[in-house]
Short mmCIF file of C-alpha atoms in Angstrom, two decimals:
data_model
loop_
_atom_site.label_atom_id
_atom_site.label_comp_id
_atom_site.label_asym_id
_atom_site.label_seq_id
_atom_site.Cartn_x
_atom_site.Cartn_y
_atom_site.Cartn_z
CA UNK J 1 15.22 -8.69 19.12
CA UNK J 2 18.06 -5.55 18.63
CA UNK J 3 17.35 -2.83 19.38
CA UNK J 4 15.26 -0.64 17.37
CA UNK J 5 18.16 2.12 16.22
CA UNK J 6 20.28 -0.75 15.60
CA UNK J 7 20.69 -0.81 12.48
CA UNK J 8 23.50 -3.20 9.95
CA UNK J 9 23.90 -1.07 6.44
CA UNK J 10 24.07 -3.39 3.42
CA UNK J 11 24.01 0.49 1.52
CA UNK J 12 25.40 4.11 2.55
CA UNK J 13 22.61 5.58 4.85
CA UNK J 14 23.70 9.29 4.53
CA UNK J 15 21.83 12.92 3.95
CA UNK J 16 19.24 10.82 4.47
CA UNK J 17 16.49 14.40 5.43
CA UNK J 18 17.28 15.98 1.94
CA UNK J 19 15.55 13.71 0.04
CA UNK J 20 12.83 11.76 2.37
CA UNK J 21 9.61 13.92 2.24
CA UNK J 22 7.11 13.90 -0.64
CA UNK J 23 8.40 16.75 -2.23
CA UNK J 24 11.93 15.40 -2.61
CA UNK J 25 10.81 11.66 -2.97
CA UNK J 26 11.73 11.22 -6.98
CA UNK J 27 15.37 11.61 -6.30
CA UNK J 28 16.17 8.92 -3.55
CA UNK J 29 14.73 6.19 -2.37
CA UNK J 30 15.41 3.57 1.42
CA UNK J 31 14.34 0.24 0.72
CA UNK J 32 15.23 -2.19 3.75
CA UNK J 33 16.07 -5.74 2.77
CA UNK J 34 18.51 -8.76 4.09
CA UNK J 35 21.16 -7.64 3.14
CA UNK J 36 23.47 -10.15 1.56
CA UNK J 37 23.69 -12.09 -1.85
CA UNK J 38 20.00 -11.55 -2.02
CA UNK J 39 20.57 -7.28 -1.76
CA UNK J 40 23.84 -7.72 -4.63
CA UNK J 41 21.15 -9.23 -6.75
CA UNK J 42 18.92 -7.09 -6.47
CA UNK J 43 21.14 -4.03 -6.94
CA UNK J 44 22.32 -5.46 -10.65
CA UNK J 45 18.17 -6.71 -11.78
CA UNK J 46 16.28 -4.29 -10.24
CA UNK J 47 17.40 -1.14 -8.33
CA UNK J 48 20.35 -0.28 -10.91
CA UNK J 49 18.35 -0.22 -14.20
CA UNK J 50 15.27 1.51 -12.83
CA UNK J 51 17.79 4.22 -11.19
CA UNK J 52 18.86 4.66 -14.63
CA UNK J 53 15.58 4.88 -15.88
CA UNK J 54 13.91 6.45 -13.58
CA UNK J 55 16.78 8.99 -11.83
CA UNK J 56 15.83 7.95 -8.29
CA UNK J 57 18.71 6.79 -5.96
CA UNK J 58 18.17 3.44 -3.86
CA UNK J 59 19.61 2.80 -0.94
CA UNK J 60 19.03 -0.11 1.15
CA UNK J 61 19.96 -1.31 4.88
CA UNK J 62 19.07 -4.93 6.46
CA UNK J 63 16.17 -3.27 9.12
CA UNK J 64 14.56 -6.81 11.11
CA UNK J 65 10.36 -5.68 11.28
CA UNK J 66 10.34 -5.54 15.11
CA UNK J 67 12.83 -2.51 14.37
CA UNK J 68 10.08 -1.15 11.24
CA UNK J 69 7.49 -2.15 14.25
CA UNK J 70 8.81 0.72 16.24
CA UNK J 71 9.80 3.30 14.17
CA UNK J 72 6.45 3.11 12.55
CA UNK J 73 4.91 3.31 16.67
CA UNK J 74 7.51 6.29 17.18
CA UNK J 75 5.94 7.44 14.23
CA UNK J 76 8.77 8.13 12.38
CA UNK J 77 9.40 5.33 9.59
CA UNK J 78 13.44 5.31 8.50
CA UNK J 79 12.54 3.05 5.62
CA UNK J 80 10.48 4.04 1.84
CA UNK J 81 9.43 0.81 1.31
CA UNK J 82 10.23 -2.83 2.85
CA UNK J 83 10.77 -6.23 0.71
CA UNK J 84 10.33 -9.23 3.59
CA UNK J 85 8.24 -11.96 3.78
CA UNK J 86 4.34 -12.05 2.79
CA UNK J 87 4.32 -13.92 6.35
CA UNK J 88 5.45 -10.33 7.85
CA UNK J 89 3.65 -8.08 6.18
CA UNK J 90 0.26 -10.19 7.79
CA UNK J 91 1.55 -9.81 10.91
CA UNK J 92 2.54 -6.10 10.14
CA UNK J 93 -0.59 -5.20 9.17
CA UNK J 94 -2.75 -6.37 12.30
CA UNK J 95 -0.22 -3.82 14.02
CA UNK J 96 -1.46 -1.62 11.32
CA UNK J 97 1.99 -0.59 10.51
CA UNK J 98 1.60 -0.76 6.54
CA UNK J 99 -0.12 1.35 4.36
CA UNK J 100 -2.65 0.03 2.27
CA UNK J 101 -1.96 -1.37 -1.42
CA UNK J 102 -3.73 1.47 -3.83
CA UNK J 103 -3.00 -1.45 -6.78
CA UNK J 104 -4.58 1.32 -9.06
CA UNK J 105 -0.81 2.33 -9.12
CA UNK J 106 1.24 -1.01 -10.12
CA UNK J 107 -0.11 -1.24 -13.62
CA UNK J 108 2.04 -4.52 -14.07
CA UNK J 109 -0.38 -5.70 -11.86
CA UNK J 110 -3.23 -5.29 -14.15
CA UNK J 111 -3.42 -8.57 -16.25
CA UNK J 112 0.14 -10.40 -15.53
CA UNK J 113 -1.91 -13.40 -14.10
CA UNK J 114 -0.10 -12.72 -10.42
CA UNK J 115 -1.63 -15.35 -8.36
CA UNK J 116 -4.77 -13.57 -5.47
CA UNK J 117 -2.88 -14.79 -2.30
CA UNK J 118 0.45 -12.53 -3.36
CA UNK J 119 -1.62 -9.17 -4.12
CA UNK J 120 -2.71 -8.56 -0.48
CA UNK J 121 -4.38 -5.84 0.69
CA UNK J 122 -1.06 -4.20 2.37
CA UNK J 123 1.39 -5.41 1.17
CA UNK J 124 2.56 -6.84 -2.82
CA UNK J 125 4.68 -10.25 -4.02
CA UNK J 126 7.39 -9.80 -5.73
CA UNK J 127 9.56 -13.26 -5.48
CA UNK J 128 9.17 -16.80 -4.49
CA UNK J 129 11.88 -17.95 -2.58
CA UNK J 130 13.30 -21.20 -0.07
CA UNK J 131 14.93 -22.07 2.75
CA UNK J 132 17.18 -25.36 1.46
CA UNK J 133 19.88 -27.38 3.10
CA UNK J 134 23.25 -26.73 2.58
CA UNK J 135 26.44 -28.71 3.02
CA UNK J 136 29.95 -28.78 2.42
CA UNK J 137 30.71 -31.35 -0.52
CA UNK J 138 35.39 -31.03 1.91
CA UNK J 139 34.09 -32.04 4.65
CA UNK J 140 31.03 -34.47 4.14
CA UNK J 141 32.40 -38.02 2.64
CA UNK J 142 29.07 -38.19 1.10
CA UNK J 143 26.00 -35.40 0.38
CA UNK J 144 23.03 -35.99 3.05
CA UNK J 145 19.93 -36.23 0.59
CA UNK J 146 17.52 -35.18 3.34
CA UNK J 147 16.62 -33.94 6.17
CA UNK J 148 16.67 -36.94 8.00
CA UNK J 149 20.58 -37.02 6.90
CA UNK J 150 21.06 -33.67 8.42
CA UNK J 151 20.03 -34.79 11.83
CA UNK J 152 22.12 -37.93 11.22
CA UNK J 153 24.92 -36.69 13.10
CA UNK J 154 26.74 -39.80 14.17
CA UNK J 155 27.02 -40.65 9.14
CA UNK J 156 27.03 -36.84 8.79
CA UNK J 157 29.69 -35.71 11.71
CA UNK J 158 30.74 -32.08 12.38
CA UNK J 159 28.79 -28.70 13.30
CA UNK J 160 25.36 -27.94 12.09
CA UNK J 161 24.25 -24.16 12.37
CA UNK J 162 19.60 -24.22 11.88
CA UNK J 163 17.87 -20.64 11.77
CA UNK J 164 16.36 -18.65 14.80
CA UNK J 165 13.10 -17.06 15.71
CA UNK J 166 15.40 -13.85 15.42
CA UNK J 167 15.56 -13.37 11.68
CA UNK J 168 12.47 -15.80 10.76
CA UNK J 169 10.19 -19.02 11.38
CA UNK J 170 12.21 -21.25 12.89
CA UNK J 171 12.80 -24.64 10.77
CA UNK J 172 10.64 -26.80 13.00
CA UNK J 173 9.13 -28.13 9.55
CA UNK J 174 12.87 -29.60 9.21
CA UNK J 175 12.48 -31.14 12.46
CA UNK J 176 9.24 -32.92 11.87
CA UNK J 177 10.58 -34.24 8.22
CA UNK J 178 13.91 -35.83 9.82
CA UNK J 179 11.48 -37.62 12.48
CA UNK J 180 9.58 -39.30 9.49
CA UNK J 181 6.45 -36.94 9.19
CA UNK J 182 5.83 -36.39 4.83
CA UNK J 183 5.57 -33.41 3.07
CA UNK J 184 1.74 -33.72 2.85
CA UNK J 185 1.08 -34.23 6.65
CA UNK J 186 3.14 -31.26 8.60
CA UNK J 187 -0.10 -28.90 8.88
CA UNK J 188 -0.87 -28.09 11.46
CA UNK J 189 2.72 -28.52 12.72
CA UNK J 190 3.04 -31.00 15.84
CA UNK J 191 4.88 -28.86 17.30
CA UNK J 192 5.94 -31.71 20.96
CA UNK J 193 7.15 -33.60 18.57
CA UNK J 194 9.12 -30.78 16.54
CA UNK J 195 11.08 -29.60 19.58
CA UNK J 196 11.55 -32.98 20.11
CA UNK J 197 13.32 -33.91 17.31
CA UNK J 198 15.31 -30.14 17.58
CA UNK J 199 16.18 -31.73 21.21
CA UNK J 200 18.02 -34.65 19.39
CA UNK J 201 20.36 -32.42 17.19
CA UNK J 202 21.04 -29.24 19.50
CA UNK J 203 24.56 -29.75 20.97
CA UNK J 204 25.34 -30.44 17.28
CA UNK J 205 24.00 -27.07 16.31
CA UNK J 206 27.63 -24.19 16.72
CA UNK J 207 24.87 -21.46 15.74
CA UNK J 208 21.47 -20.48 15.88
CA UNK J 209 21.53 -18.00 13.42
CA UNK J 210 19.84 -14.33 12.89
CA UNK J 211 21.15 -12.86 10.16
CA UNK J 212 20.32 -14.02 6.73
CA UNK J 213 23.74 -13.49 5.41
CA UNK J 214 25.14 -16.23 8.86
CA UNK J 215 25.31 -19.08 7.78
CA UNK J 216 26.21 -18.11 4.17
CA UNK J 217 29.68 -17.29 6.36
CA UNK J 218 29.58 -20.31 8.57
CA UNK J 219 29.41 -22.45 5.27
CA UNK J 220 32.09 -20.83 3.97
CA UNK J 221 34.53 -20.20 6.90
CA UNK J 222 34.05 -23.82 7.57
CA UNK J 223 32.86 -23.26 10.40
CA UNK J 224 29.94 -25.72 10.58
CA UNK J 225 29.32 -28.65 7.86
CA UNK J 226 25.22 -27.93 6.77
CA UNK J 227 23.74 -25.57 7.23
CA UNK J 228 20.15 -23.81 6.95
CA UNK J 229 20.06 -21.44 4.97
CA UNK J 230 18.06 -19.25 1.52
CA UNK J 231 18.62 -20.35 -1.67
CA UNK J 232 21.10 -18.32 -3.28
CA UNK J 233 23.01 -17.68 -0.88
CA UNK J 234 24.47 -20.85 -2.18
CA UNK J 235 24.35 -20.35 -4.98
CA UNK J 236 26.66 -17.41 -4.54
CA UNK J 237 29.40 -19.08 -2.50
CA UNK J 238 28.93 -21.95 -5.46
CA UNK J 239 30.38 -18.73 -7.94
CA UNK J 240 32.58 -18.20 -5.96
CA UNK J 241 34.38 -21.91 -6.20
CA UNK J 242 33.65 -22.46 -2.56
CA UNK J 243 33.46 -26.77 -1.96
CA UNK J 244 29.35 -26.77 -1.30
CA UNK J 245 26.41 -27.85 -2.35
CA UNK J 246 22.63 -27.70 -1.40
CA UNK J 247 19.63 -30.11 -1.27
CA UNK J 248 16.35 -29.07 -2.88
CA UNK J 249 14.72 -32.12 -0.70
CA UNK J 250 12.82 -30.48 2.37
CA UNK J 251 13.19 -27.09 0.78
CA UNK J 252 10.67 -24.60 2.42
CA UNK J 253 8.59 -22.61 0.38
CA UNK J 254 7.91 -18.39 0.91
CA UNK J 255 6.84 -15.52 -0.37
CA UNK J 256 8.91 -12.30 -0.93
CA UNK J 257 6.98 -9.39 -1.44
CA UNK J 258 7.29 -4.99 -0.55
CA UNK J 259 5.54 -2.79 1.49
CA UNK J 260 5.45 0.46 2.64
CA UNK J 261 6.16 1.07 6.17
CA UNK J 262 2.48 3.67 7.01
CA UNK J 263 3.56 7.17 7.71
CA UNK J 264 6.86 6.93 4.96
CA UNK J 265 7.29 9.87 2.40
CA UNK J 266 8.35 8.97 -0.37
CA UNK J 267 5.10 6.65 -1.70
CA UNK J 268 5.39 8.24 -5.10
CA UNK J 269 9.15 6.54 -5.77
CA UNK J 270 7.77 3.79 -3.89
CA UNK J 271 5.27 2.63 -6.02
CA UNK J 272 7.54 3.29 -9.05
CA UNK J 273 10.11 0.68 -7.81
CA UNK J 274 6.82 -1.45 -7.01
CA UNK J 275 5.05 -1.19 -10.38
CA UNK J 276 8.41 -2.00 -11.97
CA UNK J 277 9.99 -4.80 -10.40
CA UNK J 278 7.00 -7.05 -11.72
CA UNK J 279 8.03 -6.27 -15.21
CA UNK J 280 8.81 -9.70 -16.82
CA UNK J 281 12.48 -8.51 -17.68
CA UNK J 282 13.20 -7.37 -14.28
CA UNK J 283 11.75 -10.19 -12.62
CA UNK J 284 13.50 -13.09 -14.82
CA UNK J 285 16.78 -10.57 -14.41
CA UNK J 286 16.91 -11.21 -10.74
CA UNK J 287 15.73 -14.90 -10.65
CA UNK J 288 18.70 -15.30 -13.13
CA UNK J 289 20.84 -14.50 -10.81
CA UNK J 290 19.23 -15.72 -7.53
CA UNK J 291 17.56 -18.56 -6.41
CA UNK J 292 14.14 -16.53 -6.57
CA UNK J 293 11.29 -17.70 -8.82
CA UNK J 294 8.77 -15.13 -10.40
CA UNK J 295 5.40 -14.38 -9.01
CA UNK J 296 4.67 -12.81 -12.80
CA UNK J 297 3.87 -15.99 -15.61
CA UNK J 298 4.89 -14.63 -18.77
CA UNK J 299 9.07 -14.18 -16.24
CA UNK J 300 9.25 -17.83 -16.38
CA UNK J 301 9.09 -17.93 -20.51
CA UNK J 302 12.28 -15.74 -19.72
CA UNK J 303 13.98 -18.24 -18.65
CA UNK J 304 16.09 -20.76 -20.04
CA UNK J 305 15.91 -24.88 -18.47
CA UNK J 306 19.78 -24.00 -17.17
CA UNK J 307 17.56 -20.77 -15.03
CA UNK J 308 15.31 -22.84 -13.76
CA UNK J 309 17.34 -25.95 -12.58
CA UNK J 310 17.33 -23.66 -9.40
CA UNK J 311 14.50 -22.13 -8.90
CA UNK J 312 12.40 -23.45 -6.22
CA UNK J 313 9.13 -23.34 -8.16
CA UNK J 314 10.76 -25.26 -11.43
CA UNK J 315 8.17 -28.36 -12.03
CA UNK J 316 11.05 -30.84 -10.34
CA UNK J 317 11.66 -28.29 -7.69
CA UNK J 318 8.32 -28.51 -7.03
CA UNK J 319 7.41 -32.34 -5.87
CA UNK J 320 10.40 -32.41 -3.12
CA UNK J 321 9.05 -29.41 -1.52
CA UNK J 322 6.48 -27.67 0.17
CA UNK J 323 5.13 -24.18 1.08
CA UNK J 324 5.04 -22.44 4.32
CA UNK J 325 1.19 -22.42 6.24
CA UNK J 326 1.41 -19.23 6.67
CA UNK J 327 -1.31 -18.74 7.86
CA UNK J 328 -0.61 -21.77 10.37
CA UNK J 329 2.03 -19.34 11.04
CA UNK J 330 0.28 -16.35 11.88
CA UNK J 331 -2.21 -17.60 14.31
CA UNK J 332 0.87 -19.92 16.20
CA UNK J 333 4.23 -17.41 15.65
CA UNK J 334 3.72 -15.90 19.30
CA UNK J 335 3.22 -19.15 20.87
CA UNK J 336 6.51 -20.58 19.54
CA UNK J 337 8.88 -18.12 19.69
CA UNK J 338 7.71 -17.73 23.27
CA UNK J 339 8.55 -21.59 23.35
CA UNK J 340 11.79 -20.84 21.63
CA UNK J 341 13.42 -18.74 23.82
CA UNK J 342 12.18 -20.77 26.76
CA UNK J 343 13.82 -23.88 25.16
CA UNK J 344 17.26 -21.45 23.72
CA UNK J 345 17.39 -20.72 27.56
CA UNK J 346 16.89 -23.59 29.30
#
């Protein structure tokens, strides 16, 4: 993990002392997210409209969760609000690093029909995203259709990239799907079988990516012919005219949400942004820019059929992907991470 003081800026972090107190929270809010195209879409659909309406400026940074945990333990959280997966927030809750959510302060939750699982005690779900397989159409003679094709380095030759434990969950499910495990039989994960499958492809993996933006960079530079990546990153490459496509078969779905680090100063502004983000029109605006499905059912009605094509929870994509078992990962993540690190260093 990076040191607790390291940070990759998605926005400019200057003069933070002047407005990160409770009294100054109305002026400025520091939010951590994963950066890249995801941050770009949030800026346009959420942060800029929010600032226009409230006058609260949003500054974004890219901290790993371990960095925020370290900051909270030091009594000095450097962000007011985190945008991360509910799995990460489940871990942070166990470590007593998040403020409990006061749902009475979120008027857009009441009666919205958001699934209960997306409204835990210490976080607020906001969008469903997916890890998918993307590839360069100019580097492969035919399109890979599933993870078995991704693992088939003879018929689909060229360097690959997969996700490291440094950024999120290792992609053991993809290894198991490649090895023939059916979607509905993935959990509980057969860890031994998954690592055996990972070992078969390891020499063809140029990089186990450790930031959300990196796989798109590798693919865009033609340093790899295929990679796992977060769905919206591929859409951004395609918009740029890159010869890139992606496959929804075997997509792993997760829910991202909001969490307030324990001891954060600007809770008033944080709650205002959370509530603003759950407006149906704001949820829909984001989904039109990025492959992240709304958690608010009313937002779905604002999306066209074309908008829904690249959404993880569209009827078609629901059938070909799967939801990560958060309970299994929360219980087994530390053990898997330890084994991954030993495997990677071997």
